[in-house]
Structure formats: C-alpha cells, structure tokens
Short mmCIF file of C-alpha atoms in Angstrom, two decimals:
data_model
loop_
_atom_site.label_atom_id
_atom_site.label_comp_id
_atom_site.label_asym_id
_atom_site.label_seq_id
_atom_site.Cartn_x
_atom_site.Cartn_y
_atom_site.Cartn_z
CA MET A 10 0.00 0.00 0.00
CA PRO A 11 1.38 3.46 -0.80
CA ASP A 12 2.22 5.89 1.95
CA SER A 13 -0.57 8.33 2.77
CA PRO A 14 -0.16 11.23 0.38
CA THR A 15 -0.17 14.77 1.68
CA THR A 16 -1.46 16.21 -1.58
CA ALA A 17 -4.39 15.24 -3.73
CA PRO A 18 -3.69 12.74 -6.54
CA GLU A 19 -4.47 13.29 -10.21
CA THR A 20 -7.82 11.54 -9.81
CA THR A 21 -10.79 13.88 -10.06
CA LEU A 22 -14.19 13.47 -8.48
CA GLN A 23 -15.56 13.00 -12.00
CA ASP A 24 -13.13 10.08 -12.49
CA VAL A 25 -14.59 8.43 -9.39
CA LEU A 26 -18.20 9.00 -10.44
CA ASP A 27 -17.60 7.89 -14.05
CA PHE A 28 -15.89 4.71 -12.91
CA TRP A 29 -18.54 3.74 -10.38
CA PHE A 30 -21.67 4.63 -12.31
CA ASP A 31 -20.61 4.20 -15.95
CA GLU A 32 -17.84 1.58 -16.01
CA ALA A 33 -18.61 -0.69 -13.05
CA THR A 34 -21.68 -2.91 -13.00
CA PRO A 35 -24.15 -3.44 -10.16
CA GLU A 36 -22.82 -6.99 -9.82
CA GLN A 37 -19.33 -5.60 -9.25
CA TRP A 38 -20.63 -3.15 -6.65
CA PHE A 39 -21.98 -5.84 -4.36
CA GLU A 40 -20.27 -9.16 -5.15
CA ARG A 41 -16.74 -10.17 -4.27
CA ASP A 42 -14.61 -9.97 -7.39
CA ASP A 43 -10.83 -10.12 -7.03
CA ALA A 44 -10.29 -8.67 -10.51
CA PHE A 45 -12.52 -5.71 -9.67
CA ASP A 46 -10.68 -5.19 -6.38
CA ALA A 47 -7.39 -5.19 -8.33
CA LEU A 48 -8.77 -2.64 -10.79
CA ILE A 49 -9.79 -0.32 -7.95
CA ARG A 50 -6.33 -0.76 -6.42
CA GLU A 51 -4.63 0.07 -9.71
CA ARG A 52 -6.74 3.10 -10.54
CA PHE A 53 -7.76 4.53 -7.18
CA ALA A 54 -5.36 3.46 -4.40
CA ASP A 55 -3.69 6.89 -4.33
CA ALA A 56 -7.04 8.70 -4.32
CA ILE A 57 -8.35 6.47 -1.52
CA GLU A 58 -5.26 7.16 0.56
CA ALA A 59 -5.53 10.91 -0.19
CA ALA A 60 -9.17 10.86 0.89
CA ARG A 61 -8.28 8.98 4.07
CA ALA A 62 -5.57 11.56 4.81
CA GLY A 63 -8.01 14.45 4.37
CA ALA A 64 -6.43 15.77 1.15
CA LEU A 65 -9.77 15.69 -0.67
CA ASN A 66 -11.95 17.29 2.00
CA GLU A 67 -12.85 20.20 -0.29
CA TRP A 68 -14.85 17.72 -2.38
CA CYS A 69 -17.57 17.69 0.28
CA GLU A 70 -18.52 21.28 -0.63
CA THR A 71 -20.74 20.06 -3.50
CA PRO A 72 -23.28 17.23 -3.77
CA ARG A 73 -21.34 15.34 -6.44
CA GLY A 74 -18.03 15.88 -4.66
CA CYS A 75 -19.47 14.63 -1.37
CA LEU A 76 -20.77 11.53 -3.13
CA ALA A 77 -17.36 10.90 -4.76
CA LEU A 78 -15.60 11.26 -1.40
CA ILE A 79 -18.05 8.85 0.24
CA LEU A 80 -17.49 6.37 -2.59
CA LEU A 81 -13.72 6.48 -2.01
CA ILE A 82 -13.78 6.03 1.76
CA ASP A 83 -16.86 3.83 2.08
CA GLN A 84 -17.22 1.69 -1.05
CA PHE A 85 -13.76 1.66 -2.67
CA SER A 86 -12.08 1.09 0.72
CA ARG A 87 -14.04 -2.12 1.10
CA ASN A 88 -12.53 -3.36 -2.16
CA LEU A 89 -9.01 -2.06 -1.54
CA TYR A 90 -8.74 -3.36 2.03
CA ARG A 91 -10.93 -6.46 1.78
CA GLY A 92 -10.20 -8.83 4.65
CA SER A 93 -8.55 -6.10 6.74
CA PRO A 94 -9.93 -3.89 9.53
CA LEU A 95 -9.03 -0.97 7.25
CA ALA A 96 -12.04 -1.89 5.11
CA TRP A 97 -14.27 -0.32 7.78
CA SER A 98 -11.85 2.17 9.34
CA GLU A 99 -13.38 5.23 7.64
CA ASP A 100 -17.00 4.24 8.26
CA GLY A 101 -17.45 6.87 10.97
CA ARG A 102 -16.19 9.62 8.70
CA ALA A 103 -18.30 8.40 5.78
CA LEU A 104 -21.34 8.37 8.07
CA SER A 105 -20.61 11.96 9.14
CA LEU A 106 -20.38 12.99 5.48
CA THR A 107 -23.70 11.30 4.73
CA LYS A 108 -25.40 13.13 7.59
CA LEU A 109 -23.81 16.42 6.48
CA ALA A 110 -25.02 15.81 2.92
CA ILE A 111 -28.57 15.17 4.12
CA GLU A 112 -28.46 18.25 6.35
CA ARG A 113 -27.31 20.38 3.41
CA GLY A 114 -29.89 18.86 1.05
CA TYR A 115 -27.20 17.41 -1.22
CA ASP A 116 -29.14 14.19 -1.54
CA THR A 117 -32.01 15.95 -3.32
CA ALA A 118 -29.56 17.27 -5.94
CA LEU A 119 -28.39 13.79 -6.92
CA PRO A 120 -30.00 11.18 -9.16
CA LEU A 121 -31.60 8.24 -7.35
CA GLU A 122 -28.65 5.89 -8.04
CA GLY A 123 -26.25 8.45 -6.59
CA ARG A 124 -28.44 8.90 -3.53
CA LYS A 125 -28.30 5.16 -2.91
CA PHE A 126 -24.53 5.37 -2.42
CA LEU A 127 -24.68 8.67 -0.57
CA TYR A 128 -26.89 6.88 1.97
CA MET A 129 -24.88 3.62 2.05
CA PRO A 130 -22.80 4.57 5.14
CA LEU A 131 -26.07 4.50 7.10
CA MET A 132 -26.48 0.87 6.08
CA HIS A 133 -22.91 0.11 7.14
CA SER A 134 -23.23 1.62 10.62
CA GLU A 135 -23.44 -0.59 13.70
CA VAL A 136 -25.52 2.03 15.55
CA ILE A 137 -29.24 1.23 15.71
CA ALA A 138 -30.37 4.87 15.26
CA ASP A 139 -28.39 5.00 12.01
CA ARG A 140 -30.00 1.74 10.98
CA GLU A 141 -33.48 3.21 11.48
CA LEU A 142 -32.55 6.27 9.40
CA SER A 143 -31.16 3.90 6.78
CA VAL A 144 -34.48 2.08 6.48
CA ASN A 145 -36.31 5.40 6.19
CA VAL A 146 -34.13 6.86 3.43
CA PHE A 147 -34.05 3.61 1.45
CA ARG A 148 -37.84 3.32 1.81
CA GLY A 149 -38.01 6.82 0.32
CA LEU A 150 -35.86 5.77 -2.63
CA ALA A 151 -38.07 2.74 -3.24
CA GLU A 152 -41.18 4.90 -3.13
CA GLU A 153 -39.58 7.29 -5.65
CA GLY A 154 -39.03 4.39 -8.03
CA ALA A 155 -35.27 3.93 -7.74
CA GLU A 156 -34.06 1.01 -9.83
CA GLY A 157 -33.71 -1.93 -7.46
CA GLY A 158 -35.22 0.22 -4.71
CA GLU A 159 -37.28 -2.54 -3.12
CA ASN A 160 -34.26 -4.84 -3.08
CA THR A 161 -32.09 -2.17 -1.47
CA LEU A 162 -34.81 -1.48 1.10
CA ASP A 163 -34.90 -5.20 1.89
CA PHE A 164 -31.14 -5.14 2.51
CA ALA A 165 -31.52 -2.05 4.74
CA VAL A 166 -34.16 -3.85 6.80
CA ARG A 167 -32.03 -7.01 7.05
CA HIS A 168 -28.99 -4.97 8.11
CA ARG A 169 -31.10 -3.16 10.73
CA ASP A 170 -32.46 -6.42 12.07
CA ILE A 171 -28.94 -7.82 12.51
CA ILE A 172 -27.89 -4.72 14.47
CA ALA A 173 -31.08 -4.87 16.54
CA ARG A 174 -30.33 -8.50 17.37
CA PHE A 175 -26.55 -8.38 17.96
CA ALA A 176 -25.65 -4.65 18.24
CA ARG A 177 -22.97 -5.32 15.61
CA PHE A 178 -22.36 -7.22 12.37
CA PRO A 179 -21.12 -10.69 13.39
CA HIS A 180 -19.46 -11.26 9.99
CA ARG A 181 -16.94 -8.52 10.89
CA ASN A 182 -15.92 -10.13 14.17
CA ASP A 183 -12.98 -12.26 13.00
CA THR A 184 -11.45 -9.49 10.92
CA LEU A 185 -11.83 -6.94 13.72
CA GLY A 186 -10.55 -9.34 16.40
CA ARG A 187 -13.88 -9.45 18.21
CA ARG A 188 -14.96 -12.61 19.99
CA SER A 189 -18.18 -14.07 18.57
CA THR A 190 -20.91 -15.27 20.88
CA ALA A 191 -22.42 -18.74 20.45
CA GLU A 192 -25.55 -17.10 19.02
CA GLU A 193 -23.47 -15.17 16.48
CA ILE A 194 -21.56 -18.30 15.45
CA ALA A 195 -24.85 -20.11 14.88
CA PHE A 196 -26.21 -17.13 12.93
CA LEU A 197 -23.14 -17.03 10.67
CA LYS A 198 -23.87 -20.60 9.57
CA GLU A 199 -27.22 -19.48 8.18
CA PRO A 200 -27.55 -18.55 4.48
CA ASP A 201 -27.20 -14.86 3.67
CA SER A 202 -25.90 -14.03 7.14
CA SER A 203 -23.13 -11.74 5.91
CA PHE A 204 -22.88 -8.96 3.40
#
C-alpha cells in the first residue's frame, strides 16, 4: 500500500463517479470480485489514501463531490482493504459525510442511483439509530421508483435487524478481532448471514 499522500492525486471526483456509475456494474458493486478489487487498487489506491488523509476534504462542498468522497472512503475502501480492519476504518467519517449531505440537502440534488450510495454509510453503521434512518431513506428511494429500490430497502431492513439482534455485524468479528458469541456463530452458519 502506498504511503498516505499529503497532496491530492491526479484523480478527479468526475473520475470516481464515471468509474462507479458508468464503467462498473451493479454486480461488481456488491459481489466479491478479485479482478474488480485489483482494478480499484490500480486506478484509485492513491485517491483512496488521499481521501483517508483528508487531502480531498474540499470535495464535500458540492453534492457530487461529497458523493465521490463517500465512494472512495466507504465503497472503494471495502474493495481495496478487503479482509482487513481498514475496510471499515473510515465508516465513521463516511457516516458523518452522509449526515452532512442530508443536512445540506445534497441528496435531493443527486440522481436516485447516486443517492443510494450517498446513503450507504447509514447501512454500514453498527448504531441502531443510524439503521433506522437507513431504512427510512431507502424506503423513500423505493417509493420514488429507484431502480432496485425494493431490493435495497430489503437489505436495509435485514442490516437493521442484525444490528437490533446483535448490536454489531457478526461477519466482521474475526477481521476486527472481536470474539463471537455462540448465538453469532450459529447465525453465521445461516444462508445470507453476511454482506
């Protein structure tokens, strides 16, 4: 992994948005794909590190920039750092950006597909209040006719129910060095128990 840069890389916020929404497919967004992870590493590792170091903070001054920054630290980080605690290490910051974007009304300036990923840090949070907000915003997207909106709402509800039951995502336990309870171990043997 490259050292954390102190200056922004050549990557623009438009590069991030074009890659995610025009080049990548929905299957690549949500399914493990080592080749896709490698492509993100090749094209965006420097930008992800710059975002993590705060070098791209000015992006959050516009709706599209805020979305691009969230994509880097929330979605792309999961690909770049798969299997490492670093995959979730910026979740708190991504969540703060999501809440800031909602407060500023950025979400209403984005297309429905963009809003889905602007809201995604709410779905990734292990805090039940965030989970409830997640269900509400994804219900709104479904009601507005977002492509795959009902499916995304179903995932938001399932994520919320896991947090309500365990107060955390059990599938993260091993990677984060957390001890799983017997109930969590049994749950992880069930189909579709991890995301």
